[in-house]
CSV table of C-alpha atoms in Angstrom, one decimal:
chain,number,residue,atom,x,y,z
A,1,UNK,CA,-44.4,18.6,-13.8
A,2,UNK,CA,-41.8,16.2,-14.2
A,3,UNK,CA,-39.0,16.8,-17.0
A,4,UNK,CA,-39.2,13.6,-19.3
A,5,UNK,CA,-35.7,13.8,-20.4
A,6,UNK,CA,-33.2,10.9,-19.2
A,7,UNK,CA,-30.0,11.2,-17.5
A,8,UNK,CA,-27.3,11.9,-19.9
A,9,UNK,CA,-24.9,9.8,-17.7
A,10,UNK,CA,-25.5,7.5,-15.1
A,11,UNK,CA,-22.7,6.3,-12.4
A,12,UNK,CA,-21.9,2.5,-12.7
A,13,UNK,CA,-22.3,2.4,-9.0
A,14,UNK,CA,-25.8,3.8,-9.0
A,15,UNK,CA,-28.0,4.4,-7.4
A,16,UNK,CA,-25.9,6.8,-5.0
A,17,UNK,CA,-26.5,9.2,-2.2
A,18,UNK,CA,-29.9,10.6,-2.6
A,19,UNK,CA,-31.1,8.6,-4.9
A,20,UNK,CA,-30.0,5.5,-3.1
A,21,UNK,CA,-32.2,6.9,0.0
A,22,UNK,CA,-35.0,7.0,-1.7
A,23,UNK,CA,-34.8,3.7,-3.1
A,24,UNK,CA,-34.2,2.4,0.4
A,25,UNK,CA,-37.3,4.3,1.6
A,26,UNK,CA,-39.3,2.4,-1.2
A,27,UNK,CA,-37.9,-1.0,0.0
A,28,UNK,CA,-37.5,-1.4,3.5
A,29,UNK,CA,-35.9,-4.6,3.1
A,30,UNK,CA,-33.2,-3.4,0.9
A,31,UNK,CA,-29.6,-3.7,2.3
A,32,UNK,CA,-27.8,-0.6,2.7
A,33,UNK,CA,-24.1,-0.1,2.8
A,34,UNK,CA,-21.7,3.0,1.9
A,35,UNK,CA,-20.5,3.2,-1.4
A,36,UNK,CA,-18.2,5.9,-1.4
A,37,UNK,CA,-15.1,3.8,-0.9
A,38,UNK,CA,-16.5,2.1,-4.3
A,39,UNK,CA,-15.8,5.2,-5.9
A,40,UNK,CA,-12.5,5.6,-5.3
A,41,UNK,CA,-11.3,2.0,-5.9
A,42,UNK,CA,-9.3,1.3,-9.2
A,43,UNK,CA,-10.5,-2.5,-9.1
A,44,UNK,CA,-9.0,-4.4,-12.4
A,45,UNK,CA,-7.8,-1.0,-13.7
A,46,UNK,CA,-4.4,-0.6,-15.7
A,47,UNK,CA,-2.4,2.5,-15.9
A,48,UNK,CA,1.3,4.3,-16.6
A,49,UNK,CA,3.0,6.5,-14.4
A,50,UNK,CA,6.1,8.6,-15.5
A,51,UNK,CA,8.7,9.2,-13.1
A,52,UNK,CA,7.8,6.1,-11.5
A,53,UNK,CA,11.4,5.0,-10.1
A,54,UNK,CA,11.1,7.3,-6.9
A,55,UNK,CA,9.7,10.4,-5.6
A,56,UNK,CA,6.1,11.7,-6.2
A,57,UNK,CA,5.6,9.1,-9.1
A,58,UNK,CA,6.6,5.9,-7.4
A,59,UNK,CA,4.3,7.3,-4.0
A,60,UNK,CA,1.4,7.7,-6.2
A,61,UNK,CA,1.9,4.5,-8.2
A,62,UNK,CA,1.8,2.8,-4.6
A,63,UNK,CA,-1.4,4.6,-3.6
A,64,UNK,CA,-3.1,3.7,-7.0
A,65,UNK,CA,-1.9,-0.2,-6.3
A,66,UNK,CA,-3.6,0.2,-2.6
A,67,UNK,CA,-6.6,1.5,-4.2
A,68,UNK,CA,-6.8,-2.0,-6.3
A,69,UNK,CA,-5.6,-1.3,-9.4
A,70,UNK,CA,-4.6,-4.4,-11.6
A,71,UNK,CA,-1.0,-3.4,-12.5
A,72,UNK,CA,0.8,0.0,-12.4
A,73,UNK,CA,3.4,0.2,-15.2
A,74,UNK,CA,6.3,2.8,-13.9
A,75,UNK,CA,8.8,4.2,-16.0
A,76,UNK,CA,11.9,6.0,-15.8
A,77,UNK,CA,15.5,6.5,-17.1
A,78,UNK,CA,17.2,4.4,-14.9
A,79,UNK,CA,17.8,1.0,-16.7
A,80,UNK,CA,17.2,-1.1,-13.6
A,81,UNK,CA,14.8,0.1,-10.9
A,82,UNK,CA,15.9,1.6,-7.8
A,83,UNK,CA,16.0,0.1,-4.2
A,84,UNK,CA,12.8,2.0,-3.3
A,85,UNK,CA,11.1,0.7,-6.3
A,86,UNK,CA,12.0,-2.8,-5.7
A,87,UNK,CA,11.1,-2.2,-2.0
A,88,UNK,CA,7.7,-0.7,-3.2
A,89,UNK,CA,6.9,-3.6,-5.6
A,90,UNK,CA,7.4,-6.2,-2.6
A,91,UNK,CA,5.1,-4.3,-0.6
A,92,UNK,CA,2.5,-4.0,-3.1
A,93,UNK,CA,2.8,-7.7,-3.7
A,94,UNK,CA,2.0,-8.2,-0.2
A,95,UNK,CA,-1.1,-6.1,-0.3
A,96,UNK,CA,-3.3,-9.2,-1.0
A,97,UNK,CA,-5.7,-7.3,-3.5
A,98,UNK,CA,-3.7,-8.8,-6.8
A,99,UNK,CA,-2.4,-5.7,-7.4
A,100,UNK,CA,1.3,-5.2,-8.8
A,101,UNK,CA,4.1,-2.5,-9.6
A,102,UNK,CA,5.8,-3.3,-13.1
A,103,UNK,CA,8.9,-1.2,-14.3
A,104,UNK,CA,10.7,-0.4,-17.6
A,105,UNK,CA,13.3,1.9,-18.8
A,106,UNK,CA,12.1,4.6,-21.1
A,107,UNK,CA,12.9,8.1,-21.9
A,108,UNK,CA,9.9,10.2,-22.2
A,109,UNK,CA,11.6,12.6,-24.8
A,110,UNK,CA,11.3,9.2,-27.3
A,111,UNK,CA,7.9,9.8,-28.5
A,112,UNK,CA,8.2,6.4,-30.7
A,113,UNK,CA,9.5,4.2,-27.9
A,114,UNK,CA,6.1,5.6,-25.3
A,115,UNK,CA,3.8,4.7,-28.0
A,116,UNK,CA,5.2,1.3,-28.8
A,117,UNK,CA,5.4,0.4,-25.1
A,118,UNK,CA,1.9,2.0,-24.2
A,119,UNK,CA,0.8,-0.1,-27.3
A,120,UNK,CA,2.5,-3.3,-25.8
A,121,UNK,CA,0.8,-2.3,-22.4
A,122,UNK,CA,-2.6,-2.3,-24.1
A,123,UNK,CA,-2.2,-5.5,-25.9
A,124,UNK,CA,-0.9,-7.4,-22.8
A,125,UNK,CA,-3.7,-6.3,-20.2
A,126,UNK,CA,-6.2,-5.7,-23.0
A,127,UNK,CA,-7.5,-2.2,-21.3
A,128,UNK,CA,-6.1,1.3,-20.3
A,129,UNK,CA,-7.4,3.1,-17.7
A,130,UNK,CA,-5.1,5.9,-16.4
A,131,UNK,CA,-1.8,7.8,-16.8
A,132,UNK,CA,-0.1,10.2,-14.4
A,133,UNK,CA,2.8,12.1,-16.4
A,134,UNK,CA,5.3,12.9,-13.2
A,135,UNK,CA,8.8,12.9,-15.0
A,136,UNK,CA,10.3,16.0,-14.7
A,137,UNK,CA,13.8,17.8,-14.0
A,138,UNK,CA,14.6,20.8,-12.2
A,139,UNK,CA,18.0,23.0,-13.0
A,140,UNK,CA,19.4,25.4,-10.8
A,141,UNK,CA,18.5,28.8,-10.7
A,142,UNK,CA,20.3,31.4,-13.5
A,143,UNK,CA,19.3,34.8,-14.0
A,144,UNK,CA,16.6,34.9,-17.3
A,145,UNK,CA,19.3,36.9,-19.4
A,146,UNK,CA,22.0,34.7,-18.8
A,147,UNK,CA,20.2,31.3,-18.9
A,148,UNK,CA,21.8,28.9,-21.3
A,149,UNK,CA,19.9,27.9,-24.2
A,150,UNK,CA,20.7,24.0,-23.8
A,151,UNK,CA,19.4,23.9,-20.2
A,152,UNK,CA,16.4,25.9,-21.2
A,153,UNK,CA,15.8,23.0,-23.9
A,154,UNK,CA,16.6,20.1,-21.8
A,155,UNK,CA,13.7,21.3,-19.2
A,156,UNK,CA,11.3,22.0,-21.8
A,157,UNK,CA,11.8,18.7,-23.6
A,158,UNK,CA,11.6,16.9,-20.1
A,159,UNK,CA,8.7,18.9,-18.3
A,160,UNK,CA,6.3,19.7,-21.5
A,161,UNK,CA,7.4,17.4,-24.3
A,162,UNK,CA,7.9,14.3,-22.1
A,163,UNK,CA,4.5,15.1,-20.8
A,164,UNK,CA,3.0,15.5,-24.1
A,165,UNK,CA,4.6,11.9,-25.3
A,166,UNK,CA,3.4,10.1,-22.3
A,167,UNK,CA,-0.1,11.5,-22.3
A,168,UNK,CA,-0.1,10.7,-26.0
A,169,UNK,CA,0.7,7.3,-25.4
A,170,UNK,CA,-1.6,6.4,-22.7
A,171,UNK,CA,-4.6,8.5,-24.5
A,172,UNK,CA,-4.1,6.6,-27.5
A,173,UNK,CA,-4.6,3.3,-25.6
A,174,UNK,CA,-7.6,4.5,-24.0
A,175,UNK,CA,-9.5,5.8,-27.5
A,176,UNK,CA,-8.4,2.3,-28.7
A,177,UNK,CA,-10.2,0.2,-26.0
A,178,UNK,CA,-13.3,2.8,-26.0
A,179,UNK,CA,-13.6,2.7,-22.2
A,180,UNK,CA,-12.6,6.1,-21.6
A,181,UNK,CA,-9.9,7.2,-19.1
A,182,UNK,CA,-8.2,9.6,-16.7
A,183,UNK,CA,-4.8,11.3,-17.8
A,184,UNK,CA,-3.4,13.6,-14.8
A,185,UNK,CA,-0.4,15.6,-15.7
A,186,UNK,CA,1.8,17.0,-12.9
A,187,UNK,CA,2.5,20.5,-13.2
A,188,UNK,CA,3.4,22.9,-10.3
A,189,UNK,CA,2.3,26.3,-8.6
A,190,UNK,CA,5.1,27.7,-10.7
A,191,UNK,CA,3.2,27.3,-13.8
A,192,UNK,CA,0.6,29.9,-12.4
A,193,UNK,CA,2.5,32.1,-9.9
A,194,UNK,CA,6.4,32.9,-9.9
A,195,UNK,CA,8.8,33.4,-6.6
A,196,UNK,CA,10.5,36.5,-7.4
A,197,UNK,CA,13.8,35.3,-5.8
A,198,UNK,CA,14.0,32.1,-7.7
A,199,UNK,CA,12.4,32.5,-10.6
A,200,UNK,CA,13.6,29.4,-13.0
A,201,UNK,CA,12.3,30.8,-16.2
A,202,UNK,CA,12.8,27.4,-18.0
A,203,UNK,CA,10.8,25.5,-15.0
A,204,UNK,CA,7.9,28.2,-14.8
A,205,UNK,CA,7.8,28.2,-18.4
A,206,UNK,CA,7.4,24.5,-19.1
A,207,UNK,CA,4.8,24.1,-16.5
A,208,UNK,CA,2.9,27.0,-17.6
A,209,UNK,CA,2.7,24.9,-20.9
A,210,UNK,CA,1.2,21.8,-19.1
A,211,UNK,CA,-1.4,23.7,-18.0
A,212,UNK,CA,-2.6,25.1,-21.4
A,213,UNK,CA,-1.7,21.5,-22.8
A,214,UNK,CA,-4.1,19.8,-20.3
A,215,UNK,CA,-7.1,22.3,-21.2
A,216,UNK,CA,-6.6,21.9,-24.8
A,217,UNK,CA,-6.5,17.6,-24.7
A,218,UNK,CA,-9.4,17.8,-22.2
A,219,UNK,CA,-11.2,19.7,-24.8
A,220,UNK,CA,-10.4,17.1,-27.9
A,221,UNK,CA,-10.7,14.0,-25.6
A,222,UNK,CA,-14.0,14.6,-23.7
A,223,UNK,CA,-16.1,13.2,-26.4
A,224,UNK,CA,-14.2,10.0,-25.8
A,225,UNK,CA,-14.8,9.9,-22.0
A,226,UNK,CA,-11.0,10.6,-21.8
A,227,UNK,CA,-10.5,13.2,-19.0
A,228,UNK,CA,-7.5,15.4,-18.4
A,229,UNK,CA,-6.4,17.4,-15.2
A,230,UNK,CA,-3.7,18.6,-13.9
A,231,UNK,CA,-1.8,18.7,-10.4
A,232,UNK,CA,-0.1,21.6,-9.3
A,233,UNK,CA,1.8,21.0,-6.0
A,234,UNK,CA,3.4,23.4,-4.0
A,235,UNK,CA,7.1,23.0,-2.3
A,236,UNK,CA,7.2,19.0,-1.9
A,237,UNK,CA,10.3,17.5,0.2
A,238,UNK,CA,11.4,15.1,-2.8
A,239,UNK,CA,15.1,13.9,-3.4
A,240,UNK,CA,14.9,16.3,-6.4
A,241,UNK,CA,14.3,19.3,-4.5
A,242,UNK,CA,16.5,18.2,-1.6
A,243,UNK,CA,19.2,17.9,-3.8
A,244,UNK,CA,18.3,21.8,-5.0
A,245,UNK,CA,18.2,22.5,-1.3
A,246,UNK,CA,21.6,21.1,-0.1
A,247,UNK,CA,23.0,23.6,-2.6
A,248,UNK,CA,20.6,26.6,-1.3
A,249,UNK,CA,19.8,25.6,2.5
A,250,UNK,CA,18.7,29.3,3.4
A,251,UNK,CA,15.8,28.4,1.1
A,252,UNK,CA,14.3,25.6,3.3
A,253,UNK,CA,13.0,28.0,5.7
A,254,UNK,CA,11.9,30.7,3.2
A,255,UNK,CA,10.0,27.7,1.2
A,256,UNK,CA,8.3,26.6,4.3
A,257,UNK,CA,7.1,30.3,5.4
A,258,UNK,CA,5.7,30.6,2.0
A,259,UNK,CA,2.9,28.0,2.7
A,260,UNK,CA,0.2,28.7,4.9
A,261,UNK,CA,1.0,25.7,7.1
A,262,UNK,CA,4.4,26.8,7.5
A,263,UNK,CA,6.3,23.9,5.9
A,264,UNK,CA,6.6,22.0,2.6
A,265,UNK,CA,4.5,19.0,1.8
A,266,UNK,CA,5.2,15.7,2.0
A,267,UNK,CA,5.1,13.0,-1.2
A,268,UNK,CA,2.7,11.1,0.6
A,269,UNK,CA,0.2,14.1,0.6
A,270,UNK,CA,-0.2,13.8,-3.1
A,271,UNK,CA,-1.6,10.1,-2.8
A,272,UNK,CA,-5.1,10.9,-1.7
A,273,UNK,CA,-5.6,13.5,-4.4
A,274,UNK,CA,-4.0,11.2,-7.6
A,275,UNK,CA,-6.3,8.2,-6.6
A,276,UNK,CA,-9.3,10.6,-6.7
A,277,UNK,CA,-8.2,11.9,-10.3
A,278,UNK,CA,-7.5,8.4,-11.5
A,279,UNK,CA,-11.0,7.1,-10.2
A,280,UNK,CA,-14.9,7.3,-11.1
A,281,UNK,CA,-15.2,9.9,-7.7
A,282,UNK,CA,-14.0,12.6,-10.4
A,283,UNK,CA,-15.7,11.4,-13.2
A,284,UNK,CA,-16.9,15.1,-13.8
A,285,UNK,CA,-13.8,16.8,-13.4
A,286,UNK,CA,-11.9,18.0,-16.5
């Protein structure tokens, strides 16, 4: 006997998959077309990316624009956007889908400023749909018993406290507009495992805290259809890791060998998963 209970949730793109196939069978004249790319589309959506002046943050911002986001607001410490950002902004303007990148200067440690900036974005765009908290720093390795207090605090304030403030700023606007949304916190494999030779007590601790932060926020914000997830990349060859490897070049081969593929990751390899998490294709992932 068929259940009389109604589905608790329905995709805005329904019917999909099997349901679409069954409806097509009932109506031979119906038009059949693939919808999987529609599920990944970010058409008309608005969001925020911290650490978006270069590196992983900017790489993911471009991907979101390519997926159709109306505007991706990127912010970083630099008062002026980098040459990479300027080139990326021009590139996005030529996509032909109406997407754009915007830049503003902000410090992730300034909670009041981030809340204010996010509110200004909400006022202007009248929606807020996604957030990627990608800003982070990496300090030189120091033995844990000798680690300076000021350096530990610096890493924790940017990599953990700054992530919270960024997520708060975006989440407040998502709650304000009542459309739900997706918050993506960039953690690291170092939050789950420890490289014995380079433990990075501050970095590992900060990223472990981000993982737990996401779990707590996901539970609290889920009722408002605001999803919170983390990405924990392995070693990615970015400007930040390049600067570190320049000082300890012997680690290049060592880090590459720790990966089953035998190489470091590319920044562009984060594009797909970031777009997936920001889109409706991951609507039950939290």
